[in-house]
Coordinates of C-alpha atoms in Angstrom, one line a residue:
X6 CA -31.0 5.4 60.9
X7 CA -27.4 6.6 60.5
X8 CA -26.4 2.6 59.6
X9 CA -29.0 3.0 56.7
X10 CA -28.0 6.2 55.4
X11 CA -24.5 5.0 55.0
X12 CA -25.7 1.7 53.4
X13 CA -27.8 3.7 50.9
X14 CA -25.2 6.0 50.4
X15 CA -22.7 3.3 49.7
X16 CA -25.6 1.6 46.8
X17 CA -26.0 4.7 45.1
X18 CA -22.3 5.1 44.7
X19 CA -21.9 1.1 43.6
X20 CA -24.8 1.7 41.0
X21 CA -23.5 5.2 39.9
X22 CA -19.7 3.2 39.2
X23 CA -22.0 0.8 37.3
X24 CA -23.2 3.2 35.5
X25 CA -20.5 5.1 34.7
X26 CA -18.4 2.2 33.8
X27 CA -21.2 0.8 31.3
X28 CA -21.1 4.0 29.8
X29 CA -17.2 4.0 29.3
X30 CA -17.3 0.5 27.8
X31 CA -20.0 1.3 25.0
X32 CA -18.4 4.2 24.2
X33 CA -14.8 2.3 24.0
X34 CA -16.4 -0.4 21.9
X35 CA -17.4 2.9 19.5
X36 CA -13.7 4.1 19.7
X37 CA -12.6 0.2 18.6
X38 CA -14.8 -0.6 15.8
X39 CA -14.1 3.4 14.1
X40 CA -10.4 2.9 14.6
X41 CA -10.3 -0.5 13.2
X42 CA -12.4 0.6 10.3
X43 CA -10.1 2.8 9.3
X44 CA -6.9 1.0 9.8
X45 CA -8.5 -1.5 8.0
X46 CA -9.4 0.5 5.1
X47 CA -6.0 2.1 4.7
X48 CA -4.6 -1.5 4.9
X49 CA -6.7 -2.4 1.9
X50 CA -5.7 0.5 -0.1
X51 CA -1.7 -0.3 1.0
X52 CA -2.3 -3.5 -0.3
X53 CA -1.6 -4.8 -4.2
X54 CA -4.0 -4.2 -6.2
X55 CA -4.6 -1.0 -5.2
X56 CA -0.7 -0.3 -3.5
X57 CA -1.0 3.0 -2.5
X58 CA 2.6 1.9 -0.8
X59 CA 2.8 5.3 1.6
X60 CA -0.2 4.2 3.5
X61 CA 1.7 0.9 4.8
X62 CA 3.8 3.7 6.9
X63 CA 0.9 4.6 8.7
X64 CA -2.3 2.4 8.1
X65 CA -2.1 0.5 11.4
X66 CA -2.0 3.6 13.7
X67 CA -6.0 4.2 14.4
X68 CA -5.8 0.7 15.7
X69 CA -2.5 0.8 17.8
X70 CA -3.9 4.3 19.2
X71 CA -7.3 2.3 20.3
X72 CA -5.8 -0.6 22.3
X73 CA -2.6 1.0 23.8
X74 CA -3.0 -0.1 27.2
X75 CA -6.9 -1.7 26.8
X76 CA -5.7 -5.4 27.7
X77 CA -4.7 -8.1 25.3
X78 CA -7.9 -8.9 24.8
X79 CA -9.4 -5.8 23.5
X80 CA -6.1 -5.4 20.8
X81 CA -6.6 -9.2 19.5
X82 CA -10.5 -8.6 19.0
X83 CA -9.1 -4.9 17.4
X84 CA -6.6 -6.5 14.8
X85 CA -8.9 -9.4 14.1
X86 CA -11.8 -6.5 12.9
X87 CA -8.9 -4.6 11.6
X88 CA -8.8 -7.5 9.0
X89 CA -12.7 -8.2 8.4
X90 CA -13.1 -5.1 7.3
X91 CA -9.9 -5.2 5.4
X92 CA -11.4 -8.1 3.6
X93 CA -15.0 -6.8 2.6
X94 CA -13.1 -3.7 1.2
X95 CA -10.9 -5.5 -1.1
X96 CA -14.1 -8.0 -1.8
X97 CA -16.0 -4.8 -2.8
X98 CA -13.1 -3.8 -5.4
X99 CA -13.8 0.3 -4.7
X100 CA -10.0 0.8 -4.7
X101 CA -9.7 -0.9 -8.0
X102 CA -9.5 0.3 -11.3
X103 CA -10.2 -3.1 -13.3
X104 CA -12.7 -4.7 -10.9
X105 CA -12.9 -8.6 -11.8
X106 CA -15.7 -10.8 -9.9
X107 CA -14.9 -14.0 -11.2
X108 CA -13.3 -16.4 -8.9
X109 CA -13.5 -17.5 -4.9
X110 CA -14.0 -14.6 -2.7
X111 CA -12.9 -16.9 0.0
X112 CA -9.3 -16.3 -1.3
X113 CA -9.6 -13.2 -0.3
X114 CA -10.8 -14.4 3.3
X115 CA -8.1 -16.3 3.5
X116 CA -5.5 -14.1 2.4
X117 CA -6.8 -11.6 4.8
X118 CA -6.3 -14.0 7.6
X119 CA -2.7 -14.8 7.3
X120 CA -2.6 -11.3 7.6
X121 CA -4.5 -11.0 10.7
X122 CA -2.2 -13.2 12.4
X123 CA 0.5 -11.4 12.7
X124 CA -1.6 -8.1 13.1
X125 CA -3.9 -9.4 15.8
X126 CA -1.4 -10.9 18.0
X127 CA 0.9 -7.8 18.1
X128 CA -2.1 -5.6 18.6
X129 CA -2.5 -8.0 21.8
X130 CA 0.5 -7.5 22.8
X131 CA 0.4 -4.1 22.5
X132 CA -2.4 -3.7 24.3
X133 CA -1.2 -5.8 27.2
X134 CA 1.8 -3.3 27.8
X135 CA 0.0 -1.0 30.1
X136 CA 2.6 1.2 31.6
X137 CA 4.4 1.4 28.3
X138 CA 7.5 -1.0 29.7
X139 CA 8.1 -2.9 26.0
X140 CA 10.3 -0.9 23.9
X141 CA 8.9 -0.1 20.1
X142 CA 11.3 -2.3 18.4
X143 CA 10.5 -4.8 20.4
X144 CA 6.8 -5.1 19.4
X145 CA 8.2 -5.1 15.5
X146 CA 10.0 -7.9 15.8
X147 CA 7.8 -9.5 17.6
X148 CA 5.6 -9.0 14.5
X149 CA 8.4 -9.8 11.9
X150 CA 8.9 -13.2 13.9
X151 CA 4.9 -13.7 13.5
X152 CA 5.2 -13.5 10.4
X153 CA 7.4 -16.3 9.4
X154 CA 5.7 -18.7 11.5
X155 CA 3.3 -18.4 8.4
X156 CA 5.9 -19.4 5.7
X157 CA 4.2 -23.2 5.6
X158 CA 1.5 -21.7 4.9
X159 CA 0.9 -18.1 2.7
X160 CA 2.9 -15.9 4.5
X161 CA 1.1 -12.1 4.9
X162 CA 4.3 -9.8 5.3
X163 CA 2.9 -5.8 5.6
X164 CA 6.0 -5.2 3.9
X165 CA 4.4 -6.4 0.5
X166 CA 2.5 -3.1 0.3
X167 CA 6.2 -1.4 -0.2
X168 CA 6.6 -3.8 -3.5
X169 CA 6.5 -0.7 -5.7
X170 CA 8.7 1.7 -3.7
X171 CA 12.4 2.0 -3.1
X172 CA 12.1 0.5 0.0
X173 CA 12.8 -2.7 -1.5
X174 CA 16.8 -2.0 -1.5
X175 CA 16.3 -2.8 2.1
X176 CA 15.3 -6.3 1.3
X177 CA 19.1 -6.4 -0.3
X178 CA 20.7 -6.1 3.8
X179 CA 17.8 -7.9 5.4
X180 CA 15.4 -9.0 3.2
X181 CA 12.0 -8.9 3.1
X182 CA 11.5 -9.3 7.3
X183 CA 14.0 -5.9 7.1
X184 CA 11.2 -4.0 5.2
X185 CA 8.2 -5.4 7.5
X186 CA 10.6 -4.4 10.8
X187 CA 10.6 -0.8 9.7
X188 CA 6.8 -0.7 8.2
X189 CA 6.0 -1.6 12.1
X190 CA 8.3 0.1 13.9
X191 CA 7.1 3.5 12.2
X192 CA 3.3 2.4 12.3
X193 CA 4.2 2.2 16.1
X194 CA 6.3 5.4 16.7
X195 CA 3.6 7.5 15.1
X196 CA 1.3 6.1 17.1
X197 CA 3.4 7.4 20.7
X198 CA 4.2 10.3 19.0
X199 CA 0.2 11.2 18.2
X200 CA -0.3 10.4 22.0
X201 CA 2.0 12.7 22.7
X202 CA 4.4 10.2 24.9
X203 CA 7.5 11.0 22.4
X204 CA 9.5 13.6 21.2
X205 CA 11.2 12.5 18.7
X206 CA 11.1 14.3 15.7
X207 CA 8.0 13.4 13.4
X208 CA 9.8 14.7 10.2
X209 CA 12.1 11.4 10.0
X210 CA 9.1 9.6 10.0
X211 CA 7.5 11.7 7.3
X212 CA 10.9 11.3 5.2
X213 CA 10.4 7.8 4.9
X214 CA 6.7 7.8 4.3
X215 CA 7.4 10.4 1.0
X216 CA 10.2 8.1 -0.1
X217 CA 8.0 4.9 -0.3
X218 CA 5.9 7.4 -2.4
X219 CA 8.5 7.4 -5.2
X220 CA 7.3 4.8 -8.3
X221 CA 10.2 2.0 -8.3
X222 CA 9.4 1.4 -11.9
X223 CA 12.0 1.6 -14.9
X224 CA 11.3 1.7 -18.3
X225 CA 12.5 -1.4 -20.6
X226 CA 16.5 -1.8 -21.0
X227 CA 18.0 -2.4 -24.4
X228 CA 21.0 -3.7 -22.2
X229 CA 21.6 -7.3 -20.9
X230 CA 19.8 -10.9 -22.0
X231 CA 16.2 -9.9 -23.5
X232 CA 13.3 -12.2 -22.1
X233 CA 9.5 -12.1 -22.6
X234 CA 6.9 -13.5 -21.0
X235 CA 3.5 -14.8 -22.0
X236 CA 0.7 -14.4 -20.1
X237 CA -2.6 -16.2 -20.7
X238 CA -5.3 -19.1 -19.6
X239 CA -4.4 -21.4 -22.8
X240 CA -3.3 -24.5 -22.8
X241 CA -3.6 -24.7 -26.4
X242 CA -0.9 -25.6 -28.5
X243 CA -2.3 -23.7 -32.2
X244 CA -3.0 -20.3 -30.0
X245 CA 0.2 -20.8 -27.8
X246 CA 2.1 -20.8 -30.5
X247 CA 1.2 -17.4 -32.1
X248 CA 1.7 -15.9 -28.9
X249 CA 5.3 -17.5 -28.4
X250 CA 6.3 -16.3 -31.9
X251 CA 5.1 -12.6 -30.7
X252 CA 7.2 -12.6 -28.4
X253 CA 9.9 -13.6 -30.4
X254 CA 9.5 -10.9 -32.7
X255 CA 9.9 -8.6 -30.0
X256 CA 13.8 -9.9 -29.8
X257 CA 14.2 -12.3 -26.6
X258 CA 16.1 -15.4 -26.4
X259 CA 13.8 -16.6 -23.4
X260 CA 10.3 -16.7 -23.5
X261 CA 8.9 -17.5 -20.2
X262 CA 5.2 -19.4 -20.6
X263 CA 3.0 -19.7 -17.6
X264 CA 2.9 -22.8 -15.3
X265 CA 1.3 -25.8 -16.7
X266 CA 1.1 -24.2 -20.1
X267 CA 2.7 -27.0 -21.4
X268 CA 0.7 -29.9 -20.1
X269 CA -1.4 -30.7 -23.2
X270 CA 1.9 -31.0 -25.2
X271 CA 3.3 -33.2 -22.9
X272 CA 0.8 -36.2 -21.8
X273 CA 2.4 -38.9 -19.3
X274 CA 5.2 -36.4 -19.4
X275 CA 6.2 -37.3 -22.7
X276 CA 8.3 -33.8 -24.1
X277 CA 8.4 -34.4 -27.8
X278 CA 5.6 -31.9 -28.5
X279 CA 7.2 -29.0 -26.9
X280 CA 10.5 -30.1 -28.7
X281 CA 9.2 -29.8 -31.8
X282 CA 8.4 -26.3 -31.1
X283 CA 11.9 -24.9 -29.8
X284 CA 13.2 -26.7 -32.8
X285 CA 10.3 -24.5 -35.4
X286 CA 11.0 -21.4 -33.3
X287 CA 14.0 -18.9 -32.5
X288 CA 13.6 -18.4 -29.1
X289 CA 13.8 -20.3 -26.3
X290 CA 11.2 -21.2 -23.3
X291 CA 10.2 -22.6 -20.1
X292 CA 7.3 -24.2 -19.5
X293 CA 5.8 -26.7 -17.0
X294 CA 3.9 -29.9 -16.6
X295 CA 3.6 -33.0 -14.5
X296 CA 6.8 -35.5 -15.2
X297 CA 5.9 -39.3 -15.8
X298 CA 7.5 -39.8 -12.1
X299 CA 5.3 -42.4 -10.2
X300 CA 3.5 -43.3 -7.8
X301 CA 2.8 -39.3 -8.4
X302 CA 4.5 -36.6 -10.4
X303 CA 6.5 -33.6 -9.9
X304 CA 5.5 -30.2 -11.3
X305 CA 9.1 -29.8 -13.1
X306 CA 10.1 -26.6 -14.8
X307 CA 11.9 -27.3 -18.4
X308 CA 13.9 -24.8 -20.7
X309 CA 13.5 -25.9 -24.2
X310 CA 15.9 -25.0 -26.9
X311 CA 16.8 -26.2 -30.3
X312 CA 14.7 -29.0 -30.1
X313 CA 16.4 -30.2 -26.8
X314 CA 15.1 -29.7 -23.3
X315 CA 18.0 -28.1 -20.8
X316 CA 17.9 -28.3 -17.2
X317 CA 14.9 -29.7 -15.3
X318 CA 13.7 -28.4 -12.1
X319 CA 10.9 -30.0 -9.7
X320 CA 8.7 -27.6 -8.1
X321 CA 9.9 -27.7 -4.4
X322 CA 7.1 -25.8 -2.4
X323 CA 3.3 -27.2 -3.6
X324 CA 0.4 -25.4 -3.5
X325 CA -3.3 -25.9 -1.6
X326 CA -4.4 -29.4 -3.7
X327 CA -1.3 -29.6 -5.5
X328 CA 0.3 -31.9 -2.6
X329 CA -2.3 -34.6 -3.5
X330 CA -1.6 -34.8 -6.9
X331 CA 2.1 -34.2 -6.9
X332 CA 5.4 -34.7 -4.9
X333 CA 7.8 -31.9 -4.1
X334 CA 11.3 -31.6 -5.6
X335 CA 14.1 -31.2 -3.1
X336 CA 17.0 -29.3 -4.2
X337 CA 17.4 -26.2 -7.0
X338 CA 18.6 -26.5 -10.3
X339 CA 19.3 -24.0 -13.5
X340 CA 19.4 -24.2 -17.0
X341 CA 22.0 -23.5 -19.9
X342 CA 20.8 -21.0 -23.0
X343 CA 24.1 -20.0 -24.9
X344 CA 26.3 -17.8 -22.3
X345 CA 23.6 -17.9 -19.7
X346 CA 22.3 -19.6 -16.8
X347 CA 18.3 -19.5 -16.0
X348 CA 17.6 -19.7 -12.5
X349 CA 14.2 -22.5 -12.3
X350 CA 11.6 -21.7 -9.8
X351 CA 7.9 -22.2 -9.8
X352 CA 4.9 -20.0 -8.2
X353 CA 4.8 -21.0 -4.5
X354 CA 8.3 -21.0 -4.0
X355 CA 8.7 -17.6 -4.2
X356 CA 7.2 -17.1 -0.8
X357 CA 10.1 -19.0 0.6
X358 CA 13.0 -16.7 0.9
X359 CA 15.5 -19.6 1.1
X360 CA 14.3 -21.9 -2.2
X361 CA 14.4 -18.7 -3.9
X362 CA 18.0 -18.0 -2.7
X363 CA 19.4 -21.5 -2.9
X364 CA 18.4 -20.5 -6.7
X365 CA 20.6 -17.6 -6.9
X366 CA 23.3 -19.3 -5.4
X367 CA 23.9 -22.1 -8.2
X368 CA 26.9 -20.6 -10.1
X369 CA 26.4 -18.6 -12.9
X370 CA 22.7 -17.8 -12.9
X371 CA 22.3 -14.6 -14.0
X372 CA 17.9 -14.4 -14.6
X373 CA 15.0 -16.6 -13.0
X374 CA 12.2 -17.9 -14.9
X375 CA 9.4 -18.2 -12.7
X376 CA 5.9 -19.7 -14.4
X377 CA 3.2 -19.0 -12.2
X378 CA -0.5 -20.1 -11.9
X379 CA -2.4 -18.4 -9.2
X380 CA -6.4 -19.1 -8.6
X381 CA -8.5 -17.3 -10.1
X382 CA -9.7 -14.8 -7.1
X383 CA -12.4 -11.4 -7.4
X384 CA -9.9 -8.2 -8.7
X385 CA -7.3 -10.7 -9.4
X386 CA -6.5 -10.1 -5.2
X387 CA -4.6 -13.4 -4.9
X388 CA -2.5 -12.9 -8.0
X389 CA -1.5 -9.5 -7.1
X390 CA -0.6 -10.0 -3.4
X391 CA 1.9 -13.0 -4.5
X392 CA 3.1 -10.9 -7.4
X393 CA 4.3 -7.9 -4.8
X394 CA 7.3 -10.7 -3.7
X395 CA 8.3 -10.6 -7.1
X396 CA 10.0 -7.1 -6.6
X397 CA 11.6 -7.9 -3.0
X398 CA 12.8 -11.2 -3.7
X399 CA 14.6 -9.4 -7.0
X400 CA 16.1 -7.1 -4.7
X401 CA 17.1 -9.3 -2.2
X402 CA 18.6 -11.5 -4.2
X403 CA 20.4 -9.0 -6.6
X404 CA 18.6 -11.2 -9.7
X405 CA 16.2 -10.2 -12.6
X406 CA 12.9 -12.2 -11.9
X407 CA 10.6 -12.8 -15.0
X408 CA 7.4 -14.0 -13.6
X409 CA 4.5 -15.5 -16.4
X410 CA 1.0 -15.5 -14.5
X411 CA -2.2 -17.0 -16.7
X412 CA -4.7 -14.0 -15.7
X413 CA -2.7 -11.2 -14.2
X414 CA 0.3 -9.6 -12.4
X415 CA 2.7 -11.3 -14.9
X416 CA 5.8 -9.1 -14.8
X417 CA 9.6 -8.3 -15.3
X418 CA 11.7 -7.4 -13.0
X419 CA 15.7 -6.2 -13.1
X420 CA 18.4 -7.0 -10.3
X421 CA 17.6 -3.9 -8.3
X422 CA 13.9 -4.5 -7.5
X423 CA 12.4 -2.2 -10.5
X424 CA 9.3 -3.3 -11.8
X425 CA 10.6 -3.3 -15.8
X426 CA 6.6 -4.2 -16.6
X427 CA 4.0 -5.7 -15.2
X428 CA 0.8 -6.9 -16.6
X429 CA -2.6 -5.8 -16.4
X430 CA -5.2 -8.5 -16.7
X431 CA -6.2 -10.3 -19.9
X432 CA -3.5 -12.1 -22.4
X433 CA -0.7 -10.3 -22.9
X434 CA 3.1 -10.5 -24.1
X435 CA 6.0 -8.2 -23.1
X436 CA 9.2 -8.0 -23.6
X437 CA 12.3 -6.3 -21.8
X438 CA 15.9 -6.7 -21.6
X439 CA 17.4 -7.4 -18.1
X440 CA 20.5 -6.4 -16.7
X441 CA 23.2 -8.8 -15.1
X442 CA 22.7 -9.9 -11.5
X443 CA 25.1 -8.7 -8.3
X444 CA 25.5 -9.8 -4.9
X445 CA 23.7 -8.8 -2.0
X446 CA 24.5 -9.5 2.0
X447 CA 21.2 -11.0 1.8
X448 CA 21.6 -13.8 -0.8
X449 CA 25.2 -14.7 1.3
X450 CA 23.5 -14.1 5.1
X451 CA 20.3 -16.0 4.3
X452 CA 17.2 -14.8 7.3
X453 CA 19.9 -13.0 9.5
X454 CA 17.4 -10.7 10.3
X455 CA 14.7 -12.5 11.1
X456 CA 17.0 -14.7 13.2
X457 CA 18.0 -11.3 15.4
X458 CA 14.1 -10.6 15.5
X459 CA 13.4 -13.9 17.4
X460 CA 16.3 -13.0 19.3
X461 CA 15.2 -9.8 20.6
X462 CA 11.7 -11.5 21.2
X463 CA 13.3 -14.0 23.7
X464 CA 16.2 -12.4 24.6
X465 CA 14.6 -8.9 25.8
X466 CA 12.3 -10.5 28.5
X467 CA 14.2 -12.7 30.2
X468 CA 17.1 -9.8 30.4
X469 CA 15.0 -7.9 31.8
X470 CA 14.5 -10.1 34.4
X471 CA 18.1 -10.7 35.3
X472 CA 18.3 -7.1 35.4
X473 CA 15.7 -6.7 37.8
X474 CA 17.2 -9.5 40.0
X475 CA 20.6 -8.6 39.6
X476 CA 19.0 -4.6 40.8
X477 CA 17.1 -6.3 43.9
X478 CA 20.2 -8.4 45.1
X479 CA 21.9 -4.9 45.2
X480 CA 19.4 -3.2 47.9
X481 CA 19.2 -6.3 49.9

């Protein structure tokens, strides 16, 4: 009798521990999907088009607060939902004021998802450090160094939602893997500090977060080389014209067209259409189309002037189906216009910090041109995300950017990261002067900083380790 009291005893308490933990887990699953619902609303808002920038100080902390210490599991399933929802919110366009449902909505999908990989996998690993052991920078590099193992892809840096807000400068030391590094490392401190498990001061944290909150915008400069840029969907030559002459009423000696604007006037690569025009006009432009290069063609970049073409760059990173119809260029190249030098890049390549650079670096350049043609996406999502590295690459490079989209996003940037103008959608052409370019550590160091972040990655773990043998070689 006593054996089967204590064996009934011993079921009741197994069942009730059943229970009890079936309980636990639905009501963490509840916790989960309402803190990555709202991290991954406040992502969407951070995000171009809507880029409410102060929100990418702090939109990851419901979800880092849900999986701190749940398993690496739970935080990969957290960041991965953290994204899905970020997706249907910028599919849904509530955060936007011009909502736009032409295009793929699985650009925005895929957008999202470059995204997600960083996010998820640091989530992971943030959930996996149970007892806390993993220093906070530590986990931001960690997601800086995720990051660029997008770059042969479409990289999703969180530091594009700080593309309006001084926070660029910081893109000028480190460039843009500097700005992502701090976005983390605060999303992460607020979220120990909320738990209570730090006392360091939350105003620091709040500084930062109302100084991302300042508008990085400057009004139009009378001083330096006056560009304009053109943005529209035409590739005809009678209403591209009109458009090129606006902008050369408005004063610039550079009209910047968008990328394969120039392909109907130039079949098999033949240039003596778009010659004709910069010998009938007064200003000078870039353009692109394919080159008569076989077995395929590069996507080359052309400054035309005078009725002479100046400097010809090949577009060096391709885009999606463009690598089955073209073949990359392989080095940077710049173009002459009076005193100056125009820096030639196309679209893709400014998600690659170093093309960009190599750019800057040719002697003399003192502007880049940079045509653009992004797919046509719902909101204009696509456009705007790649247009937020217009800003940072400016500012890490210490060089005016004038970027010429076909549907939105087109925009003018001076040396110091300031958006000079930036276009809503529909055709449009604007015109600003741009001041001279400087130096910056980063356009001389090159990815230091993401270097260091590996570093610290590696590095951190395995000293560690030596220090714990080195500790247990002492007390034996």
């Amino acid at each position: 009798m006593a054996l089967a009291r204590v064996l009934k005893n011993q079921y009741q308490l197994r069942t009730f521990s059943f229970r009890s933990m079936r309980h636990s887990s639905v009501r963490y699953i509840g916790v989960l999907l309402t803190a990555s619902v709202l991290s991954g609303i406040l992502l969407a808002a951070a995000l171009p088009p809507c880029g409410l920038t102060l929100l990418g100080w702090v939109c990851l902390v419901p979800l880092l607060m849900a999986v701190r210490g749940r398993g690496l599991l739970w935080g990969f399933l957290g960041g991965l939902l953290t994204l899905f929802v970020t997706c249907l919110v910028a599919q849904s366009g509530v955060f936007y004021e011009r909502p736009h449902w032409d295009g793929e909505a699985s650009w925005i999908a895929t957008s999202c998802m470059f995204f997600g990989f960083a996010i998820s996998i640091t989530a992971g690993a943030w959930g996996e450090d149970r007892n806390g052991k993993k220093p906070l920078w530590w986990f931001a590099a960690l997601a800086v160094s995720l990051e660029a193992c997008l770059l042969v892809l479409l990289p999703g840096h969180l530091a594009l939602t700080q593309h309006g807000s001084p926070f660029v400068l910081i893109a000028a030391v480190g460039g843009i893997w500097m700005i992502s590094f701090f976005l983390w490392w605060v999303n992460l401190w607020l979220t120990v500090s909320v738990c209570g498990k730090s006392n360091v001061p939350a105003f620091v944290a709040s500084l930062l977060i109302l100084v991302s909150a300042i508008d990085w915008r400057t009004e139009p400069s009378s001083n330096g080389i006056r560009v304009a840029l053109i943005q529209t969907e035409t590739l005809d030559r009678e209403l591209i014209i009109p458009l090129h002459e606006k902008a050369s009423s408005k004063g610039a000696g550079l009209v910047i067209w968008p990328e394969y604007s120039g392909a109907a006037m130039s079949p098999i690569g033949s240039v003596r259409g778009l010659k004709e025009i910069s010998s009938n006009t007064t200003s000078a432009f870039v353009t692109t189309f394919s080159d008569d290069t076989g077995p395929l063609p590069h996507n080359v970049a052309v400054l035309f002037t005078n009725g002479e073409e100046t400097g010809r760059y090949a577009k060096r990173k391709l885009f999606g189906s463009e690598a089955a119809n073209h073949i990359p260029g392989s080095k940077p190249s710049a173009a002459s216009l009076s005193t100056n030098r125009i820096g030639l890049n196309i679209c893709f390549d400014s998600c690659f910090p170093w093309v960009m650079r190599d750019t800057a670096q040719i002697e003399g350049v003192n502007v880049i041109a940079l045509p653009n043609l992004d797919p046509e996406s719902p909101h204009h999502f696509l456009a705007a995300v790649h247009s937020a590295f217009t800003s940072i690459r400016a500012a890490e490079l210490g060089m005016p950017i004038v970027r010429a989209d076909v549907r939105a996003h087109s925009m003018i940037v001076n040396a110091w990261g300031q958006i000079i103008t930036e276009c809503p959608p529909d055709e449009a052409v604007v015109a600003s002067a741009v001041g001279p370019a400087h130096p910056t550590p980063a356009r001389y160091l090159g990815d230091w900083f993401l270097y260091l972040c590996v570093l610290i990655v590696i590095g951190h773990p395995v000293f560690k380790r030596m220090q714990k043998q080195r500790t247990a070689q002492t007390y034996s």
